[in-house]
GROMACS .gro file of C-alpha atoms in nm:
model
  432
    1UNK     CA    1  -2.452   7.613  -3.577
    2UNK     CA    2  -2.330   7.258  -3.621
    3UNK     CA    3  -2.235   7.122  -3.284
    4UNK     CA    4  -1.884   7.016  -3.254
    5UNK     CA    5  -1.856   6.847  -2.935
    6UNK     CA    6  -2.018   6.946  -2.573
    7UNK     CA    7  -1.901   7.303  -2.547
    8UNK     CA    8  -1.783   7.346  -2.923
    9UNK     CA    9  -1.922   7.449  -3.286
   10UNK     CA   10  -1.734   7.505  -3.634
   11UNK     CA   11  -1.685   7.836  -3.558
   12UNK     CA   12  -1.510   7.783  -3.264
   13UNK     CA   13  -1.277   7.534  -3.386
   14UNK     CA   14  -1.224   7.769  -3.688
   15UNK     CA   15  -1.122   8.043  -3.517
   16UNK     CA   16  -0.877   7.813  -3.251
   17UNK     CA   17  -0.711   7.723  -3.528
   18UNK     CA   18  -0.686   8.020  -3.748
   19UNK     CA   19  -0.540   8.216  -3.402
   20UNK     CA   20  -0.277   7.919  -3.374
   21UNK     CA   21  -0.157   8.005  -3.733
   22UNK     CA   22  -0.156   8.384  -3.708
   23UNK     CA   23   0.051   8.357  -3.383
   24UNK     CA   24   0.261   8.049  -3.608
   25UNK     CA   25   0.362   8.365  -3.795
   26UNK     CA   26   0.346   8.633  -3.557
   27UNK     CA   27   0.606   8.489  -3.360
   28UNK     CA   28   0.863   8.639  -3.589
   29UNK     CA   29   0.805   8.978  -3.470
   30UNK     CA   30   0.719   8.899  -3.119
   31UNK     CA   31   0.377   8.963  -3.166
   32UNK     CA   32   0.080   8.719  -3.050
   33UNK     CA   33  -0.296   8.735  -3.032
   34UNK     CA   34  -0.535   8.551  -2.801
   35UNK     CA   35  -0.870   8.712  -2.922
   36UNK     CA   36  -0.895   8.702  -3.261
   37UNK     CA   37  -1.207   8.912  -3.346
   38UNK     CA   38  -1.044   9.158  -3.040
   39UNK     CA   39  -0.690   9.181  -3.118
   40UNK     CA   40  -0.705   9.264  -3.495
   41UNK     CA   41  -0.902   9.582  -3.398
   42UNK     CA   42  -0.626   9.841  -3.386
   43UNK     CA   43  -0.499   9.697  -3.716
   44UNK     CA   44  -0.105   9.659  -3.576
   45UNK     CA   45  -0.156   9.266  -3.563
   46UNK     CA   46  -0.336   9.262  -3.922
   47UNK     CA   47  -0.046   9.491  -4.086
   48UNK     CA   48   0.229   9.318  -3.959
   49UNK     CA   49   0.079   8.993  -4.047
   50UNK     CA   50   0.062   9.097  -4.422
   51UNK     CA   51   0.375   9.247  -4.435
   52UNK     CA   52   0.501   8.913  -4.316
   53UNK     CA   53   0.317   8.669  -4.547
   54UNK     CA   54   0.333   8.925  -4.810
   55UNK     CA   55   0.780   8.994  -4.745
   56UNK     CA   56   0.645   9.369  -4.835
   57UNK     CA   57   0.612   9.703  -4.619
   58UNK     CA   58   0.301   9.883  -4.539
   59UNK     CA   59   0.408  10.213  -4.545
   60UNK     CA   60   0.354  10.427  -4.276
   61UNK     CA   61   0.044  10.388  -4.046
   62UNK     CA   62  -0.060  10.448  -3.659
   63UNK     CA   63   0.153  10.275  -3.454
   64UNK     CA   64   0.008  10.397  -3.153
   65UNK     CA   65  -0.356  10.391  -3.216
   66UNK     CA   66  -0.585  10.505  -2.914
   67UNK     CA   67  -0.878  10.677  -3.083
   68UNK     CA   68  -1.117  10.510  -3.321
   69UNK     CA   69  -1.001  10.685  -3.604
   70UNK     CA   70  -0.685  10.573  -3.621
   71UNK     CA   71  -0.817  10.206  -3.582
   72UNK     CA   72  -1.008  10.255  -3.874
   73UNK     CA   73  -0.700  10.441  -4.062
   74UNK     CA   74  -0.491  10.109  -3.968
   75UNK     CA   75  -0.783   9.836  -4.109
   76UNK     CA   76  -0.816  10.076  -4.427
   77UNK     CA   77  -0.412  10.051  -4.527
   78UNK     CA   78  -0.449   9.673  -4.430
   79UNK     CA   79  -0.811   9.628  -4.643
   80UNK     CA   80  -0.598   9.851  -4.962
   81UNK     CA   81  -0.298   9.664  -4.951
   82UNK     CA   82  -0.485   9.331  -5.021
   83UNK     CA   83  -0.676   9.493  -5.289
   84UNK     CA   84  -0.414   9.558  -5.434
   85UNK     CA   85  -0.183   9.273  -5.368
   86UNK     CA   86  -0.477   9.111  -5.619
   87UNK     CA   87  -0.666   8.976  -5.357
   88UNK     CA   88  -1.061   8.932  -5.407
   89UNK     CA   89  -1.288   9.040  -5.081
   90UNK     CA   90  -1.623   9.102  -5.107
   91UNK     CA   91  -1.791   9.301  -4.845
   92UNK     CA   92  -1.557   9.314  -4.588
   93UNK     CA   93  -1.450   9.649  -4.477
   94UNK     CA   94  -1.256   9.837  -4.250
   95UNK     CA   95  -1.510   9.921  -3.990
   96UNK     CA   96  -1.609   9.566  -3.983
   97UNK     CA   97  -1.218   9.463  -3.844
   98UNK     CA   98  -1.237   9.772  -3.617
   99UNK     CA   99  -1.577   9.684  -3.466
  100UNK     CA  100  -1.471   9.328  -3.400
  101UNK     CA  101  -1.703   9.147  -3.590
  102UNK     CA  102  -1.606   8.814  -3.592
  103UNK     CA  103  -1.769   8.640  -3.916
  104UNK     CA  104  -1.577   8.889  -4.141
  105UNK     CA  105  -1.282   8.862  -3.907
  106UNK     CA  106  -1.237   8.491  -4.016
  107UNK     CA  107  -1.397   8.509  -4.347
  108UNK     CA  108  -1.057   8.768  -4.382
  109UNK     CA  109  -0.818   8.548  -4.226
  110UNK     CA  110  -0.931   8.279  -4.392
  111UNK     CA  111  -0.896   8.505  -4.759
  112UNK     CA  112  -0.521   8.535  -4.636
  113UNK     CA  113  -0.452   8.206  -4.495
  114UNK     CA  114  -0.615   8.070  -4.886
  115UNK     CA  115  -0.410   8.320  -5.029
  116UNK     CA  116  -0.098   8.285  -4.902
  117UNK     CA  117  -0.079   7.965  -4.742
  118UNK     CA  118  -0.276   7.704  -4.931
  119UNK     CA  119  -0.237   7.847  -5.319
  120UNK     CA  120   0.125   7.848  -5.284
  121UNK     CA  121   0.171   8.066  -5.523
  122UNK     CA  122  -0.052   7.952  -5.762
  123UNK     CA  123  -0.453   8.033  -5.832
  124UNK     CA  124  -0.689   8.082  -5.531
  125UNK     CA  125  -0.926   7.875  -5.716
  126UNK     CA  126  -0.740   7.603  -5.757
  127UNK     CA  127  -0.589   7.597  -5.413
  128UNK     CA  128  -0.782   7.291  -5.295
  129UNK     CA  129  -0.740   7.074  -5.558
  130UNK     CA  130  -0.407   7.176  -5.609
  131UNK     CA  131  -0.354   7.064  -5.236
  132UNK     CA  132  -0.569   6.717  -5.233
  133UNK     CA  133  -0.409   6.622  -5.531
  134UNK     CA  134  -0.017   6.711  -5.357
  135UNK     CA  135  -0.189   6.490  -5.077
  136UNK     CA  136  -0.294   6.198  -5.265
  137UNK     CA  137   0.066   6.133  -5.424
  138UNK     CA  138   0.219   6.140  -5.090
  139UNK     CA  139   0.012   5.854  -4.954
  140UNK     CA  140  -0.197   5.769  -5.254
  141UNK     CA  141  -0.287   5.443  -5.003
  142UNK     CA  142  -0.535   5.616  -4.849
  143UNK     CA  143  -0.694   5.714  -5.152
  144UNK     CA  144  -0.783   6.071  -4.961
  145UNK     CA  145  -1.098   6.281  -5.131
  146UNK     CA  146  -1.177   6.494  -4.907
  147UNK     CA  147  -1.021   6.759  -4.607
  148UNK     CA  148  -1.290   6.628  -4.419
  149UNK     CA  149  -1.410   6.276  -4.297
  150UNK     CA  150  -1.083   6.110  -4.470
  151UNK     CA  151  -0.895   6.236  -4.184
  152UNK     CA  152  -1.103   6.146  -3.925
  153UNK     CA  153  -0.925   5.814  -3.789
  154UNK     CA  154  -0.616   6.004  -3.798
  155UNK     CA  155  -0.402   5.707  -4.010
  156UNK     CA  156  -0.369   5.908  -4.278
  157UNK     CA  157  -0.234   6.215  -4.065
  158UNK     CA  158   0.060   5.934  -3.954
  159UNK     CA  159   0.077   5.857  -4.311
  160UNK     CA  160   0.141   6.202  -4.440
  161UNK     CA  161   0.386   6.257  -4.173
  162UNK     CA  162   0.587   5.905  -4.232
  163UNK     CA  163   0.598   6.030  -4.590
  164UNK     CA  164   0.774   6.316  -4.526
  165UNK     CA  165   1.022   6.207  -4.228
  166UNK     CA  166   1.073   5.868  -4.333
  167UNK     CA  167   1.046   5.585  -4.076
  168UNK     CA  168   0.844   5.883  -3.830
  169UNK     CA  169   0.576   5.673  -3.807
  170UNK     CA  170   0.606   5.372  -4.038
  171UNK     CA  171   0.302   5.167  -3.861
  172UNK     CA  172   0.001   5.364  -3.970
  173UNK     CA  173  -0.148   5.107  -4.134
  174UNK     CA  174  -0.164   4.878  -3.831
  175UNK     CA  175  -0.363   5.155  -3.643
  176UNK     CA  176  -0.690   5.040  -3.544
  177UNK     CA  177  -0.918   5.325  -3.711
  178UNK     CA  178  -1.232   5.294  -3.456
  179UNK     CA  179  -0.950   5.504  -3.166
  180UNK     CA  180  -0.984   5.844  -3.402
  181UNK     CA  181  -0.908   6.056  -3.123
  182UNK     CA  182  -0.589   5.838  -3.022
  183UNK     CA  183  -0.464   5.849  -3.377
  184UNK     CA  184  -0.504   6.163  -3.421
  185UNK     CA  185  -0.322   6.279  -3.156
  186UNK     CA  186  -0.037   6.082  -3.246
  187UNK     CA  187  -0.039   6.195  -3.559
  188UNK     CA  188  -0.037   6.560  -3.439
  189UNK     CA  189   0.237   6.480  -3.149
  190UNK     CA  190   0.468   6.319  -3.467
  191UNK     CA  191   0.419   6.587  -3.715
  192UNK     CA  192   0.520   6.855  -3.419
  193UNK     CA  193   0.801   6.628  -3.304
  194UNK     CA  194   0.907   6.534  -3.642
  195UNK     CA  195   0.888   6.847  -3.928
  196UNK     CA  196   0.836   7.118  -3.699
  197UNK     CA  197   0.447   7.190  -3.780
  198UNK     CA  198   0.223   7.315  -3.524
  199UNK     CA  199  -0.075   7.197  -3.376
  200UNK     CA  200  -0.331   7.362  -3.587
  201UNK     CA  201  -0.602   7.172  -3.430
  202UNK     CA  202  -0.705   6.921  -3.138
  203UNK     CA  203  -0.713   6.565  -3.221
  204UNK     CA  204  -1.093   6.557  -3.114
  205UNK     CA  205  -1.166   6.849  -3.325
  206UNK     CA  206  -0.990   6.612  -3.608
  207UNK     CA  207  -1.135   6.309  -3.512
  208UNK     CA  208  -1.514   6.478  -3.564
  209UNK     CA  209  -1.671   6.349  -3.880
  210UNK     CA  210  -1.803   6.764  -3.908
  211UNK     CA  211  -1.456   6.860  -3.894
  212UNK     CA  212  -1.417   7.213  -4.022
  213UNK     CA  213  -1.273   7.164  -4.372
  214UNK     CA  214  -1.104   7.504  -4.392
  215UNK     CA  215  -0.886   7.436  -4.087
  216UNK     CA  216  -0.793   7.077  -4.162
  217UNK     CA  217  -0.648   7.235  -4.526
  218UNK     CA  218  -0.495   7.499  -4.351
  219UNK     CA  219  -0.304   7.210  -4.100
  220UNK     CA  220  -0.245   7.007  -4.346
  221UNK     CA  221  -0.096   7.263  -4.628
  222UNK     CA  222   0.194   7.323  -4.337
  223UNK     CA  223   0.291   6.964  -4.415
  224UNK     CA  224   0.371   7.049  -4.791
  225UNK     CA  225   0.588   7.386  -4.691
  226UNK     CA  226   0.742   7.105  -4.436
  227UNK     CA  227   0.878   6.908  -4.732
  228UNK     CA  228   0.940   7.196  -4.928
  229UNK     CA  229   1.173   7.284  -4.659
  230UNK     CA  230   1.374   6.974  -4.630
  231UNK     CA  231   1.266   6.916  -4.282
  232UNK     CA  232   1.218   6.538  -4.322
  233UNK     CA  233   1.584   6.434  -4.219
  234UNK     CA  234   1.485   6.655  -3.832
  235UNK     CA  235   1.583   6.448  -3.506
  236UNK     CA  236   1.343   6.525  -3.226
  237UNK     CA  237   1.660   6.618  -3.004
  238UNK     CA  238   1.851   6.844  -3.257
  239UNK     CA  239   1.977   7.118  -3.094
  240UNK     CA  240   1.775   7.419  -3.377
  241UNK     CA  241   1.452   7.186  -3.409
  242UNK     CA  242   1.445   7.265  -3.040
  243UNK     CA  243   1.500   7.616  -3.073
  244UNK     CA  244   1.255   7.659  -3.379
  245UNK     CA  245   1.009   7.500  -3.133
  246UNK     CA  246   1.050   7.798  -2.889
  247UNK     CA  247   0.836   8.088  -2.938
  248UNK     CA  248   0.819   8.435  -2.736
  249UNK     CA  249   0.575   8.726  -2.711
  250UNK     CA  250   0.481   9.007  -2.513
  251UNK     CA  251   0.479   9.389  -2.516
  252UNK     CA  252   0.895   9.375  -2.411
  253UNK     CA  253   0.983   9.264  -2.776
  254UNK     CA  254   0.838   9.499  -2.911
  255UNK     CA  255   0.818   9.887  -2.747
  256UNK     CA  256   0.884   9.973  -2.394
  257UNK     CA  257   0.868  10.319  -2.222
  258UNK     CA  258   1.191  10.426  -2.012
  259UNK     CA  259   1.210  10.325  -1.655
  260UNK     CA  260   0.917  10.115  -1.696
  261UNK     CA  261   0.852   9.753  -1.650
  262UNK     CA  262   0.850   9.563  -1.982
  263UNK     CA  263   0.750   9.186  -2.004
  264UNK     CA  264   0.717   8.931  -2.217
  265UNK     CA  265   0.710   8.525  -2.201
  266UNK     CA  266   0.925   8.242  -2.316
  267UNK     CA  267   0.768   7.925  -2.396
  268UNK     CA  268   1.002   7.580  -2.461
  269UNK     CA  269   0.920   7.269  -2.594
  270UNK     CA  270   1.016   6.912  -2.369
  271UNK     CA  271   1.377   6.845  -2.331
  272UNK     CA  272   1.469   7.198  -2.414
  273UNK     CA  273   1.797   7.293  -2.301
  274UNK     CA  274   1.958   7.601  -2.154
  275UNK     CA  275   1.729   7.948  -2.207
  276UNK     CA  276   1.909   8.242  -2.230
  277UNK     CA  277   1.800   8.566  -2.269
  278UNK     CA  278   1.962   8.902  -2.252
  279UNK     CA  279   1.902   9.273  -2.315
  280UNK     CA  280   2.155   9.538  -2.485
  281UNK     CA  281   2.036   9.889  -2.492
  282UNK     CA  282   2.221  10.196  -2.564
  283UNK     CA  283   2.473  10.277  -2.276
  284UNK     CA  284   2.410   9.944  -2.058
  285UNK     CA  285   2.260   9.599  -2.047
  286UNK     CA  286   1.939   9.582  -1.886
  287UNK     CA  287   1.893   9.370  -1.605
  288UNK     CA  288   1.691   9.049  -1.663
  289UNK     CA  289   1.446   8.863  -1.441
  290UNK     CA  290   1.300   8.508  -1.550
  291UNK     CA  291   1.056   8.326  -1.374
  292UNK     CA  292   0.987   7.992  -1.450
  293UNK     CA  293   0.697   7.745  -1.444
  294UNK     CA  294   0.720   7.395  -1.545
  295UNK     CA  295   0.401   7.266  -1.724
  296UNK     CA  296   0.297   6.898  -1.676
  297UNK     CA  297   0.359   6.791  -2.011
  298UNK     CA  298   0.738   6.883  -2.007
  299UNK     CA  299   0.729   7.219  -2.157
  300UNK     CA  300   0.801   7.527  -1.973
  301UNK     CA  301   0.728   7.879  -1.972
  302UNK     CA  302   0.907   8.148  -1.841
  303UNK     CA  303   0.745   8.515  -1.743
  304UNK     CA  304   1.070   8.755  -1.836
  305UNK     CA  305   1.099   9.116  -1.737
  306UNK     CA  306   1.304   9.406  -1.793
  307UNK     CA  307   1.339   9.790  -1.707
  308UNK     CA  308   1.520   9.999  -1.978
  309UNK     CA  309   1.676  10.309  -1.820
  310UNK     CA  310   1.703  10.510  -2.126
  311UNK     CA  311   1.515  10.569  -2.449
  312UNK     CA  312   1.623  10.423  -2.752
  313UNK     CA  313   1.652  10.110  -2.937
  314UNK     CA  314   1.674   9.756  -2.724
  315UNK     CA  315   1.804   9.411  -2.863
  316UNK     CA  316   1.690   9.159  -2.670
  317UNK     CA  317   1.877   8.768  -2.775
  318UNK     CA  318   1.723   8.450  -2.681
  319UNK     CA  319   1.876   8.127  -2.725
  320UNK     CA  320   1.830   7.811  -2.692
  321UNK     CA  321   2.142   7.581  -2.642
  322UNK     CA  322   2.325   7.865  -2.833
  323UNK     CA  323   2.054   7.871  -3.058
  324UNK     CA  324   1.830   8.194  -3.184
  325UNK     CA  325   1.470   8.089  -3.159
  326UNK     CA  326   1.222   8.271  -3.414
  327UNK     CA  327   1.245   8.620  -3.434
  328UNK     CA  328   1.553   8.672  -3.219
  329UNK     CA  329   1.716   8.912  -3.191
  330UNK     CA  330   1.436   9.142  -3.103
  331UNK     CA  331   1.491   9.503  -3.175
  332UNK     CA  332   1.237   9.706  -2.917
  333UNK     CA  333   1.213  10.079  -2.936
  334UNK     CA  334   1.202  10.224  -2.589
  335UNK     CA  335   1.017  10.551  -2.573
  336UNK     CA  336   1.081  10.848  -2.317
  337UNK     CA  337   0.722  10.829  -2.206
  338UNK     CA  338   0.411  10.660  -2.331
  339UNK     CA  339   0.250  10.772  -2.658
  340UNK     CA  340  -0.096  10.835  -2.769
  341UNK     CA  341  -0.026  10.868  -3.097
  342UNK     CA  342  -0.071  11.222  -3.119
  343UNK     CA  343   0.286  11.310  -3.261
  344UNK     CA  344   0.231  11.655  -3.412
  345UNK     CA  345  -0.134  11.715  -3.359
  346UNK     CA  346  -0.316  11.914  -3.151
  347UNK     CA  347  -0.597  11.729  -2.942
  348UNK     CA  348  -0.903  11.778  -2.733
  349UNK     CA  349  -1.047  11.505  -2.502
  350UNK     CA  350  -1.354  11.584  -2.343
  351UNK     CA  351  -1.674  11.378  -2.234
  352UNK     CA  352  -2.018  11.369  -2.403
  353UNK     CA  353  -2.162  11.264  -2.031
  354UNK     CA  354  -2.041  11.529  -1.795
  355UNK     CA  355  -2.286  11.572  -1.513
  356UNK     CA  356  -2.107  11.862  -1.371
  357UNK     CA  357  -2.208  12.235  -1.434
  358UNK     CA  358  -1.874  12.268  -1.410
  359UNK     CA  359  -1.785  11.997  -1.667
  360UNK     CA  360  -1.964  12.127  -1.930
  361UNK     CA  361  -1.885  12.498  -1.862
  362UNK     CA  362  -1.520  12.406  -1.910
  363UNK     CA  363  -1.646  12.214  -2.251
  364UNK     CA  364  -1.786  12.555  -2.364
  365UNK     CA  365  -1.513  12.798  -2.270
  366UNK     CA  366  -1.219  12.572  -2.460
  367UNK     CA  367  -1.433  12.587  -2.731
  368UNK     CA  368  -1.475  12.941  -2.778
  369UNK     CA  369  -1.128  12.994  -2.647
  370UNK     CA  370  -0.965  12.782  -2.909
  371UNK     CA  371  -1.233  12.935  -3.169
  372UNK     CA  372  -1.109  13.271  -3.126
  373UNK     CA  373  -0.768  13.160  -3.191
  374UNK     CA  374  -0.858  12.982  -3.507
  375UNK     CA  375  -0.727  12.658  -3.370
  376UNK     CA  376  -0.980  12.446  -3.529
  377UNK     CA  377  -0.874  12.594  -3.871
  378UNK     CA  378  -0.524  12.434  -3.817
  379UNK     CA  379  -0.421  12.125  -4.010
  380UNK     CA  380  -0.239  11.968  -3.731
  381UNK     CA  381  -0.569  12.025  -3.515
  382UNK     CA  382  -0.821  11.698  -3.524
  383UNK     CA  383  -1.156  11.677  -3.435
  384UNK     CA  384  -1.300  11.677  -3.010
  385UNK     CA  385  -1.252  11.340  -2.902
  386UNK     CA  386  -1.480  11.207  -2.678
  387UNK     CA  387  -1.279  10.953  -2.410
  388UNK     CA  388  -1.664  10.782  -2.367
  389UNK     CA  389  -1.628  10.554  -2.763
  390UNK     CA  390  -1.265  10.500  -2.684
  391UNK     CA  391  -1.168  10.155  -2.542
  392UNK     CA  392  -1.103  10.164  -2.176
  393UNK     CA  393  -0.708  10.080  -2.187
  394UNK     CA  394  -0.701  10.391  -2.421
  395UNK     CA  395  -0.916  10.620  -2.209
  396UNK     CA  396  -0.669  10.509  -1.888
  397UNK     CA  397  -0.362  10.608  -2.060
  398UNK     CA  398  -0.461  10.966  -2.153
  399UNK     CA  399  -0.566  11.004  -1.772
  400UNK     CA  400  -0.232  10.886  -1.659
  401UNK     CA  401  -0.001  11.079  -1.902
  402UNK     CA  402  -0.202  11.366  -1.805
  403UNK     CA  403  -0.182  11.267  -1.430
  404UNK     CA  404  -0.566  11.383  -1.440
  405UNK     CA  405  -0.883  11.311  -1.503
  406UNK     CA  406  -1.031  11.608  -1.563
  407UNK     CA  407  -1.173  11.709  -1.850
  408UNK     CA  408  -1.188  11.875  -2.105
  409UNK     CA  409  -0.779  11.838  -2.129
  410UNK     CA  410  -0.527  11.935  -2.446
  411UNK     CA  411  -0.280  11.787  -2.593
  412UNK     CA  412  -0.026  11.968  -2.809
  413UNK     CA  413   0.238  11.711  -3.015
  414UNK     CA  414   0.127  11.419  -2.760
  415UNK     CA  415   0.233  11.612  -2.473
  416UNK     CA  416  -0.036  11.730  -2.213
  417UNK     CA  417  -0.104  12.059  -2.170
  418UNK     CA  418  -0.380  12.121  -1.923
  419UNK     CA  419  -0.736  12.125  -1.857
  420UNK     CA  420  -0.945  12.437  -1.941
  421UNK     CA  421  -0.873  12.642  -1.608
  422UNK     CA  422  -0.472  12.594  -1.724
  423UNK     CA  423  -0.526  12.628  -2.104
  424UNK     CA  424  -0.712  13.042  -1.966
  425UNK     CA  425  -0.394  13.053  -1.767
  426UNK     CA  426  -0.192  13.067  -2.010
  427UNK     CA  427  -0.365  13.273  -2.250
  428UNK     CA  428  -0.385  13.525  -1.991
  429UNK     CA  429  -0.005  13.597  -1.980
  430UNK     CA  430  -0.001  13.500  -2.366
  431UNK     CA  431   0.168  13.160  -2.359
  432UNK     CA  432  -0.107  12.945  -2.492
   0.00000   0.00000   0.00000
């Protein structure tokens, strides 16, 4: 690995960079990631990132994925859909998303970000020179070859950027190019301030003459979309560049279970104004309670919770000075109780490691009991599921929907039915 700095390598900066730009575009949906090799697992994150960059639906697919299976499912309707959205991959599959391994993790993000972000539209081939050659027009100065060492003292970042918002940062070529770092920090600090594009990377991860090329195109195509989108004539204390600069994410813009505590967090930009937030359900507004913690570089971010006393769907409205920031309003679906995705299926959790006579006895006699009812034959019936492969946040929520942990324990259309003692019960005075 090629050493970046004192704690980081390419890979490392590759990956901060290409989670910055999937949460850039997350943030729509109220969605955000913090591991990427981790978070893309379930395949949620993955699908609603392509139906985003893609403006196209999915279909239908697990939105409650606890067992591998349905992980797999999720990463297979992803993996299909860029097949056939004409995308080439080459050995990247499913499993490998599910299982978290991180080289084809990136190699796939960076497939999309290529895609969809630096071709514009145009051939994945030609992306890059396509892009360099946008680039040297803009500030043809600079005489720029490269998405590499050419952008190391950071003038030409400051160039880019005074091209686009004229007079931004009309003394680039005065910089003196032996403070790289310095540069390229203002460059970063003017582009954010001035056309609204995010901080893809750190200035000394810019500054580094092994800067990671595939990161500095992905930063730097932002700037063309930036001009594309007429954001040059921006003031750094207009009331929407503000807002746009606000993002929020968390679990309470999204789904929430009734008379539960759901969260999520607000962050603002320096010199934001008023937040407010608010949350409509069906019969009554939900209370709102926002905590707030003021960050040394002027920003602030805000921990925001809410209890929804009834199922059904939310809208939760943030503003900023009056103004929506991305992705509001957020439309949350509030379940009656949690779900394990097991909506119309009959299920079996049991463990492969019982030490218990008793354990195992209880294995065997659900078996046969379920055998002699030709339960297994069913469609709606999957597969045992053993609770020891699933993820631990998984395994804890069929324990606490079941209010047990005793196993083996049914399901029947995600609602819990009992362990094997119950489950004889039952047949015995023929209600199983």
């Amino acid at each position: 690995t090629v050493e970046m700095s004192g704690r980081l390598n390419w890979q490392d900066i590759q990956q901060n960079t290409f989670t910055k730009w999937c949460n850039y575009q997350l943030k729509e949906r109220g969605l955000h990631i913090e591991n990427l090799e981790q978070d893309f697992r379930d395949g949620i994150n993955l699908i609603n990132l392509l139906e985003l960059l893609s403006e196209k639906s999915l279909g239908k697919y697990n939105k409650h994925p606890r067992v591998p299976m349905q992980k797999y499912e999720n990463n297979g309707i992803a993996i299909n859909f860029i097949k056939e959205e004409g995308i080439k991959i080459v050995n990247i599959g499913n499993t490998d998303i599910t299982d978290g391994n991180r080289r084809i993790t990136l190699g796939l993000i960076w497939t999309l970000i290529l895609h969809y972000q630096v071709a514009h539209g145009g051939s994945d081939t030609g992306a890059k020179s396509d892009l360099l050659e946008w680039v040297r027009k803009k500030i043809p100065e600079y005489d720029i070859k490269n998405f590499k060492k050419d952008w190391n003292d950071g003038r030409a970042l400051c160039a880019l950027t005074n091209a686009i918002a004229d007079g931004s940062y009309p003394g680039h070529q005065g910089l003196n190019p032996d403070n790289k770092v310095e540069n390229c920090q203002a460059g970063l600090d003017t582009a954010y301030d001035a056309l609204d594009i995010p901080q893809l990377l750190d200035a000394r991860e810019l500054a580094h003459p092994r800067v990671d090329e595939q990161s500095v195109m992905t930063y730097i195509s932002l700037f063309r979309d930036a001009e594309e989108a007429g954001k040059g004539g921006k003031k750094v204390d207009d009331k929407h560049h503000l807002a746009s600069q606000t993002s929020a994410y968390g679990p309470g813009l999204v789904e929430g279970v009734a008379n539960e505590l759901s969260d999520f967090v607000v962050n603002t930009p320096k010199g934001a104004g008023k937040l407010q937030i608010s949350v409509d359900g069906p019969a009554d507004p939900a209370k709102v309670n926002v905590n707030e913690k003021k960050n040394p570089d002027g920003t602030s971010s805000y921990d925001v919770s809410y209890t929804p006393k009834n199922p059904g769907e939310y809208k939760v409205s943030i503003t900023l000075d009056g103004i929506h920031i991305p992705g509001s309003v957020f439309t949350v679906n509030v379940l009656e109780a949690v779900s394990l995705g097991g909506e119309g299926k009959i299920r079996v959790f049991y463990s492969t490691t019982s030490s218990s006579a008793k354990g195992r006895q209880d294995v065997s006699g659900l078996q046969r009991l379920l055998e002699a009812k030709n339960v297994h034959k069913r469609p709606d019936f999957e597969p045992w599921i053993p609770v020891d492969i699933m993820e631990r946040d998984d395994r804890e929520a069929v324990f606490k929907k079941a209010g047990t942990r005793k196993l083996p324990i049914v399901y029947i259309d995600d609602k819990y039915v009992g362990d094997y003692d119950t489950c004889q019960e039952l047949e015995e005075v023929g209600k199983l």
